[in-house]
CSV table of C-alpha atoms in Angstrom, one decimal:
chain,number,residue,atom,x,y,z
A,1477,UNK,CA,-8.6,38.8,0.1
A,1478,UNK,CA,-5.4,36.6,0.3
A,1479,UNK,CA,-4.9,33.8,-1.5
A,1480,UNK,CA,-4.3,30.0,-0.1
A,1481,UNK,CA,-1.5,28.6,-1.4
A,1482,UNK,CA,-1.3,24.8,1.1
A,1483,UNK,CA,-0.9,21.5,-1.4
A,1484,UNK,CA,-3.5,19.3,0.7
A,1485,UNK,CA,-0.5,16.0,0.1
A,1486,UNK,CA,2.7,15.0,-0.7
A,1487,UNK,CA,4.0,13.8,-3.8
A,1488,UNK,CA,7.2,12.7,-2.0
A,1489,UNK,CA,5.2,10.2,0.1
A,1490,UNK,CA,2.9,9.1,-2.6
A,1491,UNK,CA,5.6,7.9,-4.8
A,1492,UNK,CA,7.3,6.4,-2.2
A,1493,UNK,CA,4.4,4.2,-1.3
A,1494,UNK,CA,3.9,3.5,-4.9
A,1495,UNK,CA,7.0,2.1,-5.8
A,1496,UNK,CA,7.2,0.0,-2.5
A,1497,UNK,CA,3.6,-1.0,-3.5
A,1498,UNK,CA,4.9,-2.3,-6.9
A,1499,UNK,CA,7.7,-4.2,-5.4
A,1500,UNK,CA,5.2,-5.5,-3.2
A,1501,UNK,CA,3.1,-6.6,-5.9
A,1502,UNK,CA,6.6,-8.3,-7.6
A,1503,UNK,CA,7.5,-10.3,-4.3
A,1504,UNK,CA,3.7,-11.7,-4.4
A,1505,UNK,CA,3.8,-12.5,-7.9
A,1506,UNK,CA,7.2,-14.4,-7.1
A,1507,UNK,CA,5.6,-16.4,-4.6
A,1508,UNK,CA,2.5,-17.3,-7.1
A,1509,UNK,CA,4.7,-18.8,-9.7
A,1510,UNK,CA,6.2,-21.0,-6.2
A,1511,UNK,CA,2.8,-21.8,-5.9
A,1512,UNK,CA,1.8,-22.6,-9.2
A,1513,UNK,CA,5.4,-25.0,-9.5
A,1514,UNK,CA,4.4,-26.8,-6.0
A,1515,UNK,CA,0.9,-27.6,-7.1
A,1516,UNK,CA,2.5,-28.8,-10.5
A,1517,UNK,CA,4.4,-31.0,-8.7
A,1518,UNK,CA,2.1,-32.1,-5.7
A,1519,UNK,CA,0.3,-33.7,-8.5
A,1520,UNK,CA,2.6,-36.7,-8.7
A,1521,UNK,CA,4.1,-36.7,-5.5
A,1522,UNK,CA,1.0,-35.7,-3.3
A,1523,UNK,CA,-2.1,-38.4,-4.8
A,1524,UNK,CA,-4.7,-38.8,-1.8
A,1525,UNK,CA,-8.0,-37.1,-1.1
A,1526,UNK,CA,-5.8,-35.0,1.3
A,1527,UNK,CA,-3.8,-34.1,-1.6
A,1528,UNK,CA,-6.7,-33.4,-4.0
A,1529,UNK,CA,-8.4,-31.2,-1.0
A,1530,UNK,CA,-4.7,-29.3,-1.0
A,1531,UNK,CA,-5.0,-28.4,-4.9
A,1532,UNK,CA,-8.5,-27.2,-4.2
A,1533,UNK,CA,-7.5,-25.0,-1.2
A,1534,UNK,CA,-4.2,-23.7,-3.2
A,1535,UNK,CA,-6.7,-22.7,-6.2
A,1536,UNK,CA,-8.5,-20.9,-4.3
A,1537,UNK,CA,-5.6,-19.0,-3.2
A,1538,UNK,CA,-3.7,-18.4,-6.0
A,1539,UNK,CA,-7.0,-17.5,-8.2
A,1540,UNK,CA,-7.4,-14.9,-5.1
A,1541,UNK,CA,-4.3,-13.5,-5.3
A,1542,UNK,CA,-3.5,-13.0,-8.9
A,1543,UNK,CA,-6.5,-11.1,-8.4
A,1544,UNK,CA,-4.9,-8.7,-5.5
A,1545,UNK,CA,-1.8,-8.5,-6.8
A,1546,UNK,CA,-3.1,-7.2,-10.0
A,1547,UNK,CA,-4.9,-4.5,-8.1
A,1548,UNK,CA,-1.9,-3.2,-6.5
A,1549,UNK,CA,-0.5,-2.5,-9.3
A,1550,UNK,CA,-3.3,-0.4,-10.5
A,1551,UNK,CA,-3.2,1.0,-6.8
A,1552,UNK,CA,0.3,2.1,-7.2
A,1553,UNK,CA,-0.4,3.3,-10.8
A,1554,UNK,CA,-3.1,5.6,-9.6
A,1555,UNK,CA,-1.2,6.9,-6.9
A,1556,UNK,CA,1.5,7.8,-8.8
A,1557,UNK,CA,-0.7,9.9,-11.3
A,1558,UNK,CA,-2.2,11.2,-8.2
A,1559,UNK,CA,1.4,12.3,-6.8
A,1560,UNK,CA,1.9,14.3,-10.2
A,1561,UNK,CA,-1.0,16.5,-10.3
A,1562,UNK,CA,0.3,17.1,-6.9
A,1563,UNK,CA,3.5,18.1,-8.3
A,1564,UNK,CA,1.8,20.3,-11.0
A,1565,UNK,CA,-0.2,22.0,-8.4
A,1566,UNK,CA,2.6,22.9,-6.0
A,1567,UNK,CA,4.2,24.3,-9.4
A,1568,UNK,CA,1.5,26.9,-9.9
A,1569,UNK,CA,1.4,27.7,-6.4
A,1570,UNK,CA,5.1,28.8,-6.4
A,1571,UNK,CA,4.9,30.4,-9.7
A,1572,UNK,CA,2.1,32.3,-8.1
A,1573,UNK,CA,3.6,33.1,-4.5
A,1574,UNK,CA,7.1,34.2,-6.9
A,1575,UNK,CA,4.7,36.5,-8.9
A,1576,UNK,CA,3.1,38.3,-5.7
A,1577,UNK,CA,6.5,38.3,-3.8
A,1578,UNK,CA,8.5,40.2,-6.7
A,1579,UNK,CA,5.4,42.9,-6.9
A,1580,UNK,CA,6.3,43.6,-3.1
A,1581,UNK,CA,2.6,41.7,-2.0
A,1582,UNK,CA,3.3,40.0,1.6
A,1583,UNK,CA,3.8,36.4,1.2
A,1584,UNK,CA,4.0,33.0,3.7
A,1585,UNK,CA,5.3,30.5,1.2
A,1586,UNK,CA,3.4,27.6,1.6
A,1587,UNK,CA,0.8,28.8,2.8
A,1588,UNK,CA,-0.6,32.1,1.5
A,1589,UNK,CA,-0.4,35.7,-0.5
A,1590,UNK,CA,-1.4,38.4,1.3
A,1591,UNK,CA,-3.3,41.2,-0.3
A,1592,UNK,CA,-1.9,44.0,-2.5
A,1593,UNK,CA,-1.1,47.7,0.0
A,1594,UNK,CA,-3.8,50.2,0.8
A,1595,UNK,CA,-3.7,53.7,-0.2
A,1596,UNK,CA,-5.2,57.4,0.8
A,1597,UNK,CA,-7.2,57.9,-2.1
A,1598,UNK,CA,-7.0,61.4,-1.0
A,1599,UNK,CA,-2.8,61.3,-1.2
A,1600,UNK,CA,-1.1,62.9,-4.1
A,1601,UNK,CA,1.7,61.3,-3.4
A,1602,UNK,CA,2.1,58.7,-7.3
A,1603,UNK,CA,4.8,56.4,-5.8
A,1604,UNK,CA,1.9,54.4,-3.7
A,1605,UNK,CA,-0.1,54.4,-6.5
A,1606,UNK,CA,1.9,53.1,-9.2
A,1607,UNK,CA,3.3,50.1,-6.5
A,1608,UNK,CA,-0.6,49.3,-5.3
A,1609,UNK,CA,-1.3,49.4,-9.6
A,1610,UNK,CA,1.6,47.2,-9.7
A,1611,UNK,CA,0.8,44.6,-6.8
A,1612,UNK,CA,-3.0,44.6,-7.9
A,1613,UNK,CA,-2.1,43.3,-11.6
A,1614,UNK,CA,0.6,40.6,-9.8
A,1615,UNK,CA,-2.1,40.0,-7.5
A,1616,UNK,CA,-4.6,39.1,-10.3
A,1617,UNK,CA,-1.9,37.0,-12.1
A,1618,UNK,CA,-1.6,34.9,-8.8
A,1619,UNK,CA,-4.7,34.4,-8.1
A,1620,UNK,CA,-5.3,33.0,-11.6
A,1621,UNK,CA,-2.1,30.7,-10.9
A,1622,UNK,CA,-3.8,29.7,-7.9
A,1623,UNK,CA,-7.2,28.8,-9.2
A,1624,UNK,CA,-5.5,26.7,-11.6
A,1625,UNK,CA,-3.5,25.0,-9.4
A,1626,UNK,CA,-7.1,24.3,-7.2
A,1627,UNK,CA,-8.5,22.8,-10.0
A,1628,UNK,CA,-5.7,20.7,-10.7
A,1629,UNK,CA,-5.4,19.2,-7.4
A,1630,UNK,CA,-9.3,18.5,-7.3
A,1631,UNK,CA,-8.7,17.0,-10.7
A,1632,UNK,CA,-6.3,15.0,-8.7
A,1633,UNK,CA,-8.1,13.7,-6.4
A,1634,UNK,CA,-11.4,13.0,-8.1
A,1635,UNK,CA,-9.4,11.0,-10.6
A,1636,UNK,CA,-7.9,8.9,-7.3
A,1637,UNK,CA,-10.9,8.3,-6.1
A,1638,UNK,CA,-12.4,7.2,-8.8
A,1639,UNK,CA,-9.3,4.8,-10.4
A,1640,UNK,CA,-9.6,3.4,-6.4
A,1641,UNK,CA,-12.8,2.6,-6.7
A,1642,UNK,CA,-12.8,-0.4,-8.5
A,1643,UNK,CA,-9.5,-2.0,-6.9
A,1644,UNK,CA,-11.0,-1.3,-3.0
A,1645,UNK,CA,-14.1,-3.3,-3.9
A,1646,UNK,CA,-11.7,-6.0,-5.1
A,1647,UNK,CA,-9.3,-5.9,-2.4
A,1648,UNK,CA,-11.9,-6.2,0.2
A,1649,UNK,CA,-14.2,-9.0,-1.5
A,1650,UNK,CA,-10.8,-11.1,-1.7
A,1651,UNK,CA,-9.9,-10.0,2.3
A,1652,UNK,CA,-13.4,-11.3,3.3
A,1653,UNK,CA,-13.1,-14.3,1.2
A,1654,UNK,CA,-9.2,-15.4,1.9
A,1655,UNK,CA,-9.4,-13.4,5.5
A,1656,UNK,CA,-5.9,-14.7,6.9
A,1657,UNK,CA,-4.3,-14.1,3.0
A,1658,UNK,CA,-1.3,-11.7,3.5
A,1659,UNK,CA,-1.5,-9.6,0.6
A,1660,UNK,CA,-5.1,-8.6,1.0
A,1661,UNK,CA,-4.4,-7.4,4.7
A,1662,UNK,CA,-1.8,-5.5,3.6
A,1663,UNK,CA,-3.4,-3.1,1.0
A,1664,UNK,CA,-6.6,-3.5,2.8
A,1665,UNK,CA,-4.8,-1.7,5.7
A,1666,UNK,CA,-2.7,0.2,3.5
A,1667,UNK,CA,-5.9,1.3,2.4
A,1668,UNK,CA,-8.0,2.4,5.2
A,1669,UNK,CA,-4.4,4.8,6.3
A,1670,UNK,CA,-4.4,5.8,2.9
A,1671,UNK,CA,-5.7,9.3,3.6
A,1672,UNK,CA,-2.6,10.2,5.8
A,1673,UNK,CA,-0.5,10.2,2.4
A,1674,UNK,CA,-3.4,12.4,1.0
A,1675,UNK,CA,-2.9,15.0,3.9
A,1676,UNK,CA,1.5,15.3,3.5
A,1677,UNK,CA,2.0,12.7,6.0
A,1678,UNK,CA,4.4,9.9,5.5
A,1679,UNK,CA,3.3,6.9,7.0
A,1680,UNK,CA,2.9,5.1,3.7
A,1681,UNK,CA,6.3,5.0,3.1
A,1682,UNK,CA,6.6,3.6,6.6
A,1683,UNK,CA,4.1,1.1,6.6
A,1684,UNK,CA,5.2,0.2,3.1
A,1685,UNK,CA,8.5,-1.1,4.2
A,1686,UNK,CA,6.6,-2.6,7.2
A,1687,UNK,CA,4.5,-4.5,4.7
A,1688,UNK,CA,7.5,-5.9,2.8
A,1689,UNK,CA,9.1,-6.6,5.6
A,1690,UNK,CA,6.2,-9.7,6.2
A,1691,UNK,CA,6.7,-10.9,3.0
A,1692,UNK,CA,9.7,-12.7,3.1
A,1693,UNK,CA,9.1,-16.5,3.6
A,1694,UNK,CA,11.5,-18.8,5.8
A,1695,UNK,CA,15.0,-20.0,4.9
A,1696,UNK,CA,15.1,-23.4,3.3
A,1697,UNK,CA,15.8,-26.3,6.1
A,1698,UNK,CA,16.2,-29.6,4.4
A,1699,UNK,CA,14.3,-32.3,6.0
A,1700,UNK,CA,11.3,-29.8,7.7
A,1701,UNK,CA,8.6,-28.7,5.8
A,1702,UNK,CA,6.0,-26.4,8.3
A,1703,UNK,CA,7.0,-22.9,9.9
A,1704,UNK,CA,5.5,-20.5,11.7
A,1705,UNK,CA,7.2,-17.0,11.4
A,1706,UNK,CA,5.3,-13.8,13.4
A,1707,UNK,CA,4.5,-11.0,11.7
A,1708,UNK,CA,6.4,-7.5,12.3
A,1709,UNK,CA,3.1,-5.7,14.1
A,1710,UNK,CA,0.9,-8.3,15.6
A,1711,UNK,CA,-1.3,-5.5,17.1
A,1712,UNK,CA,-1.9,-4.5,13.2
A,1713,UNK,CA,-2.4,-7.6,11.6
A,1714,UNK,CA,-4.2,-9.4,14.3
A,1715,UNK,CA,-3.8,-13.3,16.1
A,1716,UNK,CA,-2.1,-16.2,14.5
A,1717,UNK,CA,-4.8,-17.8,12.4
A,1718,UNK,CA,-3.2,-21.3,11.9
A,1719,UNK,CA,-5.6,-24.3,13.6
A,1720,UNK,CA,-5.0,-27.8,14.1
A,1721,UNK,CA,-8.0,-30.6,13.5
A,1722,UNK,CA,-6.2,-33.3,15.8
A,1723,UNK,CA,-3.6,-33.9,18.1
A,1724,UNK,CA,0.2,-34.2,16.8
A,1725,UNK,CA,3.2,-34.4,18.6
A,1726,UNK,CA,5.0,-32.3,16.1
A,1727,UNK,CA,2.7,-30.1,14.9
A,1728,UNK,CA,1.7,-27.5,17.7
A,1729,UNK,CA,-0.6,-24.2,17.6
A,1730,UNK,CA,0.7,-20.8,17.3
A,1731,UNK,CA,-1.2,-18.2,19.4
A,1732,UNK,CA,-0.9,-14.4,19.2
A,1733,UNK,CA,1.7,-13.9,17.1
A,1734,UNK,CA,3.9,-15.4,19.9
A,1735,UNK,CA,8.1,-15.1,18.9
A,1736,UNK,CA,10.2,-18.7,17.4
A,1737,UNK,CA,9.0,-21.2,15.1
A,1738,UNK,CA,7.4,-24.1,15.0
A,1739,UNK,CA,8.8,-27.5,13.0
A,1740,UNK,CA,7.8,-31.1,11.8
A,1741,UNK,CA,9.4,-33.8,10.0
A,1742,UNK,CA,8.3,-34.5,5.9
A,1743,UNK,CA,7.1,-37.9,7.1
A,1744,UNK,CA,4.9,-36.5,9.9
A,1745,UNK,CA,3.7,-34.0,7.7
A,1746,UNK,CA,2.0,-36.1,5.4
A,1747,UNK,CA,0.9,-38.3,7.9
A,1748,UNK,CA,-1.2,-35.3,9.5
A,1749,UNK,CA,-2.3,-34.4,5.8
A,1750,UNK,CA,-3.4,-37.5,5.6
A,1751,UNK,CA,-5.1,-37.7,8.8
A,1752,UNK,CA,-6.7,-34.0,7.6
A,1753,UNK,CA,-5.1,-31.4,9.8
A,1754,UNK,CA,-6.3,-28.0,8.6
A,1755,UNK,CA,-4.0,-25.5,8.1
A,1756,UNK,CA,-4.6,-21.8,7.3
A,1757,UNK,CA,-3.8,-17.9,8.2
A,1758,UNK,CA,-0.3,-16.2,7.1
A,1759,UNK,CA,1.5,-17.8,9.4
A,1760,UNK,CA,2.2,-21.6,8.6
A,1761,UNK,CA,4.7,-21.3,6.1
A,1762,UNK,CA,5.6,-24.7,3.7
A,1763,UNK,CA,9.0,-24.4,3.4
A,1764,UNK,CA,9.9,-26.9,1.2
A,1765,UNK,CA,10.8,-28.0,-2.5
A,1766,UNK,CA,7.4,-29.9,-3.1
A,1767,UNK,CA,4.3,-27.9,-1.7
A,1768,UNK,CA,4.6,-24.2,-2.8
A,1769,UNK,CA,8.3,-25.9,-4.0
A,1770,UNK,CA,9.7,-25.8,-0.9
A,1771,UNK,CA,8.9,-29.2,0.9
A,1772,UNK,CA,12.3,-31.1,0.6
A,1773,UNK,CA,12.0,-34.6,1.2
């Protein structure tokens, strides 16, 4: 009976995502201390009911977030444990397909050990006898190898699924509750592709980057405080989500994810604050020094 030697992932992927989901979790908990500074500050240069209502709202999302971010990092922690037993299992499986190729037993590396020669067990001829002896005690060895390696790599993945379980529920009680939140999308989608890094593929590397890629806020433009950047894969992230209450000549709606940017003064910022314009979703960015410390005034 041969023996199956496939490693069902790969380590090489699951690193990868893991250390570009701990820089991930690093740039969000850069852009939480922003936070944290602008609502500081709003607090003596922002005093209205508009301004207490954006303190609220900020809360909200920082309370939120602190929450995600922290679950990446136990995301990437898990997978990287995960990625090791992976690395222990591929070890046994080459120690075994060694073992059965130096005893002369037929071997596809990576995949499988065939089984040890048949014999006449009529023949008088020794030689076939002592090499199917032979190749039946490597064969044993290997298969022991194997097993171990099996049990391993279910370890492995018992172990994942469990240290996910706690972070998922997380992740997707703080998507539903701060839906256009970047960070939460992210893993949540990171998430539900996760199997392909569990199968050898390497789209979490890929959509790792992809995901850091969004995460970098506008440049600094004295004088203009709201943004609008599009994300890097509308189709995967979905529609703009920033609204408008009331009409403004300078603050228009972004649909789709549509390309460019969208600007207003300081002064007729605040005046639409005042006037309570709602604004939500990943893509109106404050870019200045005083709300999220980058309104410049």
């Amino acid at each position: 009976m041969s023996l199956d030697t496939r490693v069902f992932g790969d380590p090489t992927s699951c690193y990868a995502c893991a250390d570009s989901l701990t820089a991930l979790a690093t740039g969000v908990n850069d852009r939480l201390k922003a936070a944290r500074d602008g609502r500081t500050e709003s607090e003596y240069e922002f005093r209205s009911p508009a301004g207490d209502a954006f303190r609220t709202t900020l809360d909200r999302i920082i309370t939120g977030t602190t929450e995600a971010a922290d679950q990446i990092d136990v995301i990437a922690a898990a997978l990287r444990a995960f990625a090791d037993g992976l690395v222990t299992v591929r070890s046994r499986m080459s120690q075994a397909e060694a073992t059965a190729a130096e005893a002369g037993i037929p071997v596809e590396f990576g995949v499988g050990i065939g089984d040890p020669i048949d014999i006449d067990p009529n023949s008088y001829d020794i030689a076939p006898q002592v090499l199917r002896a032979k190749q039946i005690a490597a064969y044993e060895t290997a298969a022991g190898l194997v097993a171990n390696g099996r049990a391993v790599e279910t370890g492995a993945h018992s172990a994942l699924a469990e240290a996910l379980r706690g972070p998922t529920t997380i992740l997707k009680d703080a998507g539903a509750q701060w839906g256009g939140w970047f960070c939460t999308q992210s893993v949540g989608i990171w998430l539900r592709r996760f199997p392909s890094c569990r199968n050898g593929e390497t789209w979490p590397r890929h959509a790792a980057r992809t995901l850091l890629g969004c995460v970098s806020l506008p440049r600094k433009r004295r004088g203009w405080v709201i943004r609008t950047q599009k994300l890097l894969r509308p189709g995967l992230f979905g529609p703009s989500k920033g609204v408008r209450t009331m009409l403004h000549d300078s603050l228009r709606r972004t649909r789709d994810c549509l390309p460019g940017s969208v600007t207003t003064r300081s002064s007729d910022f605040l005046a639409a604050v005042s006037a309570n314009i709602s604004l939500k979703g990943p893509n109106w960015r404050i870019s200045g020094r005083k709300f999220l410390s980058w309104v410049e005034f």
